[in-house]
Each structure stands twice: as C-alpha cells, then as structure tokens.
C-alpha cells in the first residue's frame, strides 16, 4: 500500500511538471483534440454503448509498431475466442490512425488513459474487460494494480526488456516487484528477457518463451496497393534505390550527404527518406534544399497526375502506413534510429521482402532480433557515417552480395514466425476456463 500511496502522490506532480512538454508534443503531431478526453477516461456515448454487456478483451499498444503486433494478435484471438469484443488502446495519434484504418465491428479504438487513479478507474468501469493484454513493456502501475484488485487477468505479450530499460527498473526494484508480480502470464521473446523479468519479481512459472511476435506482423508476399505501385514504378523504374526507413533527426542529412557522394559513381541512384515522425518532413525538406537535392513530397503525388519535374533525386515520405510497401522498391535499406539516436527500429519488414539491410550500432530495443540477423549473415551493422557509406557502396556494386544478404534476411523471418499463435492459444486457454466458471 505504501508503494501505491507514493506513486499516486509523485506521479501527478511529475505529470504537472512535464505537461508543457507533453502538450507541445501532442500539438506538434497534429489532430491532438480528437479523443483528447479519452486520455482521462471520458469516452463518447457510442463507445460506451458498443461495449455494454459484451465480453471485452482490452489490448494496449503504445504506438504504430506495437499496434501492428496487437492487430495480428487480435486476429489470432478472434479465431480461438469467437464472439469477443476487443478494445485496442494506444498513446499516439499515429497509432490511433493505424487502428482506425484497421477497424472492424468487433473492435473499438481508444486512447490509453493517463495513469492517474481517477482516469484508470473510469476507464475500467467503462470498458469492464474480462482480460487485459499489454504489449511489450508498457508498465503503468495504476492500471495493473486496479485490474488486479478487480481480479482481471493481465497478460504481458511480446515482453522485452533492453539492458537500458532493465537497469532503470532494477534501480527501483522494490517498487516494481510489486507491479510485475501482478501479471497472470508473461510471454517473453528469449531467455535473456526471462532472466531480467525474473530478477524483477515475476515468478518463473508465469513466463513462457514464445519468440518475437514482430516476425508475424509481415506477410512474405504482401501485395503493394495499386496506386502506390504506379507512383513508385514511375519514380524508381530502372534506378538503384537507397531507402532510409524510420529515420530520426540527423540521419536524414547523413543519408543525403552519402547519396550525393554515391551519385558520382551511380548517376541513376534514387533516395527515399521516411522519417519516423512524418511531422518532421518540413525540417527534412529544408535540409534537402540546402544540399540542392531535388525532392518531391509523397503527399503531393497522384498516380493519375505524376510530376513532370525531370531528374528527381528524392522522395520524402510525409504520410503514414506506407513504409512496409516502399521497402519493395529499395535496392539497399538503412534502418533508422540506429546511428544518431538510441533504441533502433524494426528490421523485419525490409527483411521480409528480401532486401539487404544496414543499421547502426544502436539497436538496444531490437537486441535479439538484430543478433539473429547478424548471426545469419542477413544484415550489416556499421559504427558511423564512414562505415555506412562503405557498406552501401559495396552493396550497390555487388548484386550477388545483395541477393545473398536479402535471401538470408527473408529466411530469418520465415523461420521465426509463429509466436502470435502460441500466445493466443495460451491466453485463450485461461479465458475459456474463466468463461466456463462464469456460466456455471
């Protein structure tokens, strides 16, 4: 009880102090007013009515990457638990957009409530879930405590703890042991995660190693939407293509400068830049202008009226949800947030379409996945800009090497799929027993 009291005193203070930064970030990302009050547990009448009297499973996924994993898990759960209604929550506007694009009659999309006691209680009263599934590492104490008090089973799916995150949790181990112990089951990606989770208070018998659900978010032969295919064929036909995916500040300029250097040897080279946060497109555009790189914004392109501007150098993507399709048009892929920022991004999508992947030294959030690719010779890791240019140049010069790395990458994906099915089966077994007890 002491831990709860301290948390519910200190967290609101932290929230007030950080609110200028938080609100500024919301406003920058745009469309912040839509669903704003959902963050405090206030929902539209349509949402409330759609959940009334239903058996609800609540799945929380922080942003786009986790949302895509959650949607795959939802599909598997629908097969083994027919008749359920699903609430999917996210914290970002981009995550919400992905949920809306994939909406079904059995799914309700909401913003995740801020972890204030009154917000969480309101959300739980409205949703009244029979189970809660949290994706990866979204540990919010009030939700977990309140769900436990209501005897709602809580599952941690695709659980991972990077060394960096683990050190933070370990620093407050006495506090977080009381939180982690509330989970009903935890589905870990690998043995390293099991060791870290056990040291934070989760009993070993609660943990199942199933692998990474991220490998199941891709289809090895997914078709490209017709309109996008028309646009990309127009821009990239008979050209070598360097694609920077999910890039972070500083990485776009590095890639642009490398592009200018490589263009001397590869005159037909085309650059595609996909910033992780599309609202940064104006800043990236300014950098491209300063380097005299001719670019076009993805949002301005229409397959029925393609630009007549000759000799375009670059496509700057200021839209969401298309990166996984754009990888198909790449010759070489650089995975962002790995050179100038920490954490890394998901290399699985370009691997699924057999593309040679290059990433920087910072892959903390994808440590085991990166290791799997590197061990199989399915990716190249570089330490700096110089090594990045060398690796890209080598790949552009050697189509056989590109094919070898791309084939190995695709094989890593196909051999690691299946974790979503295992997770859904285990959750369904517990919830089926719960429903049987309720009916009896």
mmCIF file of C-alpha atoms in Angstrom, residues 187-395:
data_model
loop_
_atom_site.group_PDB
_atom_site.id
_atom_site.type_symbol
_atom_site.label_atom_id
_atom_site.label_comp_id
_atom_site.label_asym_id
_atom_site.label_seq_id
_atom_site.Cartn_x
_atom_site.Cartn_y
_atom_site.Cartn_z
ATOM 1 C CA UNK A 187 5.166 -14.148 -22.984
ATOM 2 C CA UNK A 188 8.886 -13.435 -23.355
ATOM 3 C CA UNK A 189 10.873 -13.202 -26.563
ATOM 4 C CA UNK A 190 14.003 -15.031 -25.367
ATOM 5 C CA UNK A 191 15.912 -16.374 -22.368
ATOM 6 C CA UNK A 192 17.711 -13.082 -21.749
ATOM 7 C CA UNK A 193 14.334 -11.419 -21.195
ATOM 8 C CA UNK A 194 13.303 -14.269 -18.876
ATOM 9 C CA UNK A 195 16.338 -13.694 -16.651
ATOM 10 C CA UNK A 196 15.689 -9.966 -16.431
ATOM 11 C CA UNK A 197 11.971 -10.395 -15.763
ATOM 12 C CA UNK A 198 12.562 -12.975 -13.031
ATOM 13 C CA UNK A 199 15.016 -10.674 -11.280
ATOM 14 C CA UNK A 200 12.268 -8.021 -11.214
ATOM 15 C CA UNK A 201 9.835 -10.210 -9.319
ATOM 16 C CA UNK A 202 7.992 -12.326 -11.884
ATOM 17 C CA UNK A 203 7.851 -15.961 -10.880
ATOM 18 C CA UNK A 204 9.435 -18.304 -13.480
ATOM 19 C CA UNK A 205 6.285 -20.428 -13.753
ATOM 20 C CA UNK A 206 4.419 -17.378 -15.103
ATOM 21 C CA UNK A 207 6.810 -16.891 -18.038
ATOM 22 C CA UNK A 208 6.598 -18.604 -21.436
ATOM 23 C CA UNK A 209 9.271 -18.148 -24.107
ATOM 24 C CA UNK A 210 7.458 -17.949 -27.459
ATOM 25 C CA UNK A 211 9.769 -15.782 -29.578
ATOM 26 C CA UNK A 212 9.040 -12.357 -31.027
ATOM 27 C CA UNK A 213 5.558 -11.521 -32.295
ATOM 28 C CA UNK A 214 7.171 -8.941 -34.573
ATOM 29 C CA UNK A 215 8.071 -11.678 -37.050
ATOM 30 C CA UNK A 216 4.343 -12.364 -37.533
ATOM 31 C CA UNK A 217 3.458 -8.777 -38.463
ATOM 32 C CA UNK A 218 4.756 -9.224 -42.010
ATOM 33 C CA UNK A 219 3.479 -11.174 -44.977
ATOM 34 C CA UNK A 220 6.296 -12.516 -47.090
ATOM 35 C CA UNK A 221 4.419 -11.805 -50.328
ATOM 36 C CA UNK A 222 2.087 -8.939 -49.396
ATOM 37 C CA UNK A 223 0.896 -7.019 -52.481
ATOM 38 C CA UNK A 224 1.605 -3.305 -52.905
ATOM 39 C CA UNK A 225 -1.526 -1.109 -53.244
ATOM 40 C CA UNK A 226 -2.131 -0.354 -56.923
ATOM 41 C CA UNK A 227 -1.902 3.450 -56.620
ATOM 42 C CA UNK A 228 1.342 3.353 -54.658
ATOM 43 C CA UNK A 229 2.800 0.822 -57.079
ATOM 44 C CA UNK A 230 2.020 3.126 -60.016
ATOM 45 C CA UNK A 231 3.703 6.068 -58.295
ATOM 46 C CA UNK A 232 6.802 4.123 -57.312
ATOM 47 C CA UNK A 233 7.230 2.493 -60.713
ATOM 48 C CA UNK A 234 7.185 5.984 -62.217
ATOM 49 C CA UNK A 235 9.809 7.285 -59.780
ATOM 50 C CA UNK A 236 12.166 4.317 -59.481
ATOM 51 C CA UNK A 237 11.947 2.304 -62.709
ATOM 52 C CA UNK A 238 15.450 1.193 -63.818
ATOM 53 C CA UNK A 239 17.104 3.035 -60.929
ATOM 54 C CA UNK A 240 19.084 1.906 -57.905
ATOM 55 C CA UNK A 241 17.248 2.963 -54.744
ATOM 56 C CA UNK A 242 18.635 3.805 -51.299
ATOM 57 C CA UNK A 243 15.866 3.874 -48.685
ATOM 58 C CA UNK A 244 16.190 5.278 -45.171
ATOM 59 C CA UNK A 245 13.320 3.885 -43.087
ATOM 60 C CA UNK A 246 12.034 5.343 -39.795
ATOM 61 C CA UNK A 247 14.858 7.874 -39.687
ATOM 62 C CA UNK A 248 15.471 10.210 -36.754
ATOM 63 C CA UNK A 249 16.975 13.728 -36.567
ATOM 64 C CA UNK A 250 20.462 13.835 -38.034
ATOM 65 C CA UNK A 251 20.121 10.620 -40.001
ATOM 66 C CA UNK A 252 18.378 12.217 -42.992
ATOM 67 C CA UNK A 253 21.287 14.613 -43.515
ATOM 68 C CA UNK A 254 23.808 11.785 -43.194
ATOM 69 C CA UNK A 255 21.935 9.768 -45.825
ATOM 70 C CA UNK A 256 21.547 12.811 -48.077
ATOM 71 C CA UNK A 257 25.287 13.524 -47.949
ATOM 72 C CA UNK A 258 26.088 9.867 -48.606
ATOM 73 C CA UNK A 259 23.637 9.962 -51.516
ATOM 74 C CA UNK A 260 25.463 12.928 -53.072
ATOM 75 C CA UNK A 261 28.783 11.129 -52.693
ATOM 76 C CA UNK A 262 27.480 7.867 -54.157
ATOM 77 C CA UNK A 263 25.745 9.587 -57.053
ATOM 78 C CA UNK A 264 29.156 10.306 -58.586
ATOM 79 C CA UNK A 265 29.588 6.549 -59.056
ATOM 80 C CA UNK A 266 25.904 5.673 -59.507
ATOM 81 C CA UNK A 267 24.276 8.504 -61.527
ATOM 82 C CA UNK A 268 20.846 6.837 -61.551
ATOM 83 C CA UNK A 269 20.701 6.451 -57.745
ATOM 84 C CA UNK A 270 17.398 7.499 -56.145
ATOM 85 C CA UNK A 271 16.890 8.335 -52.465
ATOM 86 C CA UNK A 272 13.772 7.615 -50.391
ATOM 87 C CA UNK A 273 13.574 9.145 -46.910
ATOM 88 C CA UNK A 274 10.845 8.057 -44.489
ATOM 89 C CA UNK A 275 11.125 9.985 -41.191
ATOM 90 C CA UNK A 276 9.838 8.052 -38.181
ATOM 91 C CA UNK A 277 7.628 11.046 -37.351
ATOM 92 C CA UNK A 278 6.069 12.405 -40.524
ATOM 93 C CA UNK A 279 5.518 15.853 -38.988
ATOM 94 C CA UNK A 280 9.289 16.398 -39.271
ATOM 95 C CA UNK A 281 9.011 16.484 -43.068
ATOM 96 C CA UNK A 282 9.356 20.314 -43.307
ATOM 97 C CA UNK A 283 12.666 20.222 -41.410
ATOM 98 C CA UNK A 284 13.960 17.372 -43.571
ATOM 99 C CA UNK A 285 12.820 19.210 -46.703
ATOM 100 C CA UNK A 286 14.818 22.272 -45.630
ATOM 101 C CA UNK A 287 17.950 20.118 -45.279
ATOM 102 C CA UNK A 288 17.424 18.620 -48.737
ATOM 103 C CA UNK A 289 17.051 22.106 -50.209
ATOM 104 C CA UNK A 290 20.266 23.250 -48.539
ATOM 105 C CA UNK A 291 22.073 20.363 -50.267
ATOM 106 C CA UNK A 292 20.410 21.132 -53.624
ATOM 107 C CA UNK A 293 18.691 17.745 -53.723
ATOM 108 C CA UNK A 294 15.553 17.739 -55.870
ATOM 109 C CA UNK A 295 12.779 16.093 -53.865
ATOM 110 C CA UNK A 296 9.050 15.527 -54.015
ATOM 111 C CA UNK A 297 6.667 15.020 -51.089
ATOM 112 C CA UNK A 298 4.696 11.781 -51.101
ATOM 113 C CA UNK A 299 1.515 13.645 -50.086
ATOM 114 C CA UNK A 300 1.610 15.635 -53.340
ATOM 115 C CA UNK A 301 1.701 12.611 -55.637
ATOM 116 C CA UNK A 302 -1.290 11.307 -57.541
ATOM 117 C CA UNK A 303 -0.933 8.283 -59.833
ATOM 118 C CA UNK A 304 -3.198 9.988 -62.375
ATOM 119 C CA UNK A 305 -1.100 13.174 -62.494
ATOM 120 C CA UNK A 306 2.533 12.328 -61.864
ATOM 121 C CA UNK A 307 5.069 15.180 -61.668
ATOM 122 C CA UNK A 308 6.770 16.228 -64.880
ATOM 123 C CA UNK A 309 9.813 17.558 -62.996
ATOM 124 C CA UNK A 310 12.804 15.813 -64.589
ATOM 125 C CA UNK A 311 15.684 14.179 -62.738
ATOM 126 C CA UNK A 312 14.112 13.926 -59.305
ATOM 127 C CA UNK A 313 16.641 12.839 -56.689
ATOM 128 C CA UNK A 314 14.494 12.010 -53.694
ATOM 129 C CA UNK A 315 11.055 11.017 -52.430
ATOM 130 C CA UNK A 316 10.364 12.478 -48.986
ATOM 131 C CA UNK A 317 7.552 10.498 -47.367
ATOM 132 C CA UNK A 318 5.259 12.688 -45.258
ATOM 133 C CA UNK A 319 2.480 10.107 -44.887
ATOM 134 C CA UNK A 320 1.958 7.142 -42.557
ATOM 135 C CA UNK A 321 1.415 3.438 -43.118
ATOM 136 C CA UNK A 322 3.289 3.020 -46.415
ATOM 137 C CA UNK A 323 6.845 2.216 -45.352
ATOM 138 C CA UNK A 324 6.339 -1.565 -45.392
ATOM 139 C CA UNK A 325 5.251 -1.324 -49.048
ATOM 140 C CA UNK A 326 8.031 1.079 -50.028
ATOM 141 C CA UNK A 327 10.691 -1.421 -48.976
ATOM 142 C CA UNK A 328 9.837 -3.475 -52.070
ATOM 143 C CA UNK A 329 11.251 -0.732 -54.289
ATOM 144 C CA UNK A 330 14.564 -0.421 -52.427
ATOM 145 C CA UNK A 331 17.923 -1.737 -53.551
ATOM 146 C CA UNK A 332 19.523 -1.138 -50.137
ATOM 147 C CA UNK A 333 17.752 -0.297 -46.850
ATOM 148 C CA UNK A 334 19.105 1.685 -43.915
ATOM 149 C CA UNK A 335 17.185 1.118 -40.661
ATOM 150 C CA UNK A 336 16.744 4.409 -38.786
ATOM 151 C CA UNK A 337 17.156 5.396 -35.140
ATOM 152 C CA UNK A 338 20.364 3.388 -35.104
ATOM 153 C CA UNK A 339 23.055 5.944 -35.952
ATOM 154 C CA UNK A 340 22.240 9.246 -34.238
ATOM 155 C CA UNK A 341 19.576 8.013 -31.795
ATOM 156 C CA UNK A 342 19.317 5.069 -29.431
ATOM 157 C CA UNK A 343 16.857 2.207 -29.423
ATOM 158 C CA UNK A 344 16.737 1.158 -33.044
ATOM 159 C CA UNK A 345 13.817 0.309 -35.315
ATOM 160 C CA UNK A 346 12.346 -2.908 -36.636
ATOM 161 C CA UNK A 347 14.425 -4.543 -39.415
ATOM 162 C CA UNK A 348 11.884 -7.304 -40.047
ATOM 163 C CA UNK A 349 9.759 -5.535 -42.687
ATOM 164 C CA UNK A 350 12.584 -4.968 -45.210
ATOM 165 C CA UNK A 351 13.907 -8.462 -44.438
ATOM 166 C CA UNK A 352 10.521 -9.991 -45.300
ATOM 167 C CA UNK A 353 10.819 -8.700 -48.866
ATOM 168 C CA UNK A 354 14.402 -9.907 -49.197
ATOM 169 C CA UNK A 355 16.233 -6.598 -49.032
ATOM 170 C CA UNK A 356 19.825 -6.168 -47.807
ATOM 171 C CA UNK A 357 19.709 -4.282 -44.502
ATOM 172 C CA UNK A 358 22.233 -1.927 -42.939
ATOM 173 C CA UNK A 359 21.861 -0.477 -39.450
ATOM 174 C CA UNK A 360 23.956 1.464 -36.966
ATOM 175 C CA UNK A 361 25.324 0.491 -33.544
ATOM 176 C CA UNK A 362 22.219 1.431 -31.538
ATOM 177 C CA UNK A 363 19.765 -1.473 -31.656
ATOM 178 C CA UNK A 364 19.009 -1.791 -27.929
ATOM 179 C CA UNK A 365 15.254 -2.257 -28.373
ATOM 180 C CA UNK A 366 15.814 -4.946 -31.014
ATOM 181 C CA UNK A 367 18.893 -6.527 -29.487
ATOM 182 C CA UNK A 368 17.960 -10.183 -30.001
ATOM 183 C CA UNK A 369 16.375 -9.589 -33.403
ATOM 184 C CA UNK A 370 19.498 -7.755 -34.588
ATOM 185 C CA UNK A 371 21.631 -10.606 -33.247
ATOM 186 C CA UNK A 372 19.549 -13.138 -35.202
ATOM 187 C CA UNK A 373 20.092 -11.234 -38.455
ATOM 188 C CA UNK A 374 23.803 -10.627 -37.898
ATOM 189 C CA UNK A 375 24.463 -14.250 -36.917
ATOM 190 C CA UNK A 376 22.747 -15.436 -40.112
ATOM 191 C CA UNK A 377 24.680 -13.003 -42.305
ATOM 192 C CA UNK A 378 21.368 -11.306 -43.031
ATOM 193 C CA UNK A 379 22.334 -7.707 -42.187
ATOM 194 C CA UNK A 380 25.332 -5.398 -41.920
ATOM 195 C CA UNK A 381 26.000 -3.326 -38.799
ATOM 196 C CA UNK A 382 28.093 -0.150 -39.029
ATOM 197 C CA UNK A 383 29.521 2.181 -36.397
ATOM 198 C CA UNK A 384 29.473 5.557 -38.143
ATOM 199 C CA UNK A 385 28.791 7.523 -41.308
ATOM 200 C CA UNK A 386 32.021 6.432 -42.999
ATOM 201 C CA UNK A 387 31.261 2.749 -42.497
ATOM 202 C CA UNK A 388 27.662 3.299 -43.602
ATOM 203 C CA UNK A 389 28.756 4.795 -46.917
ATOM 204 C CA UNK A 390 31.270 1.979 -47.429
ATOM 205 C CA UNK A 391 28.598 -0.688 -46.787
ATOM 206 C CA UNK A 392 26.051 0.923 -49.103
ATOM 207 C CA UNK A 393 28.651 1.390 -51.848
ATOM 208 C CA UNK A 394 29.703 -2.254 -51.558
ATOM 209 C CA UNK A 395 26.095 -3.429 -51.856
#
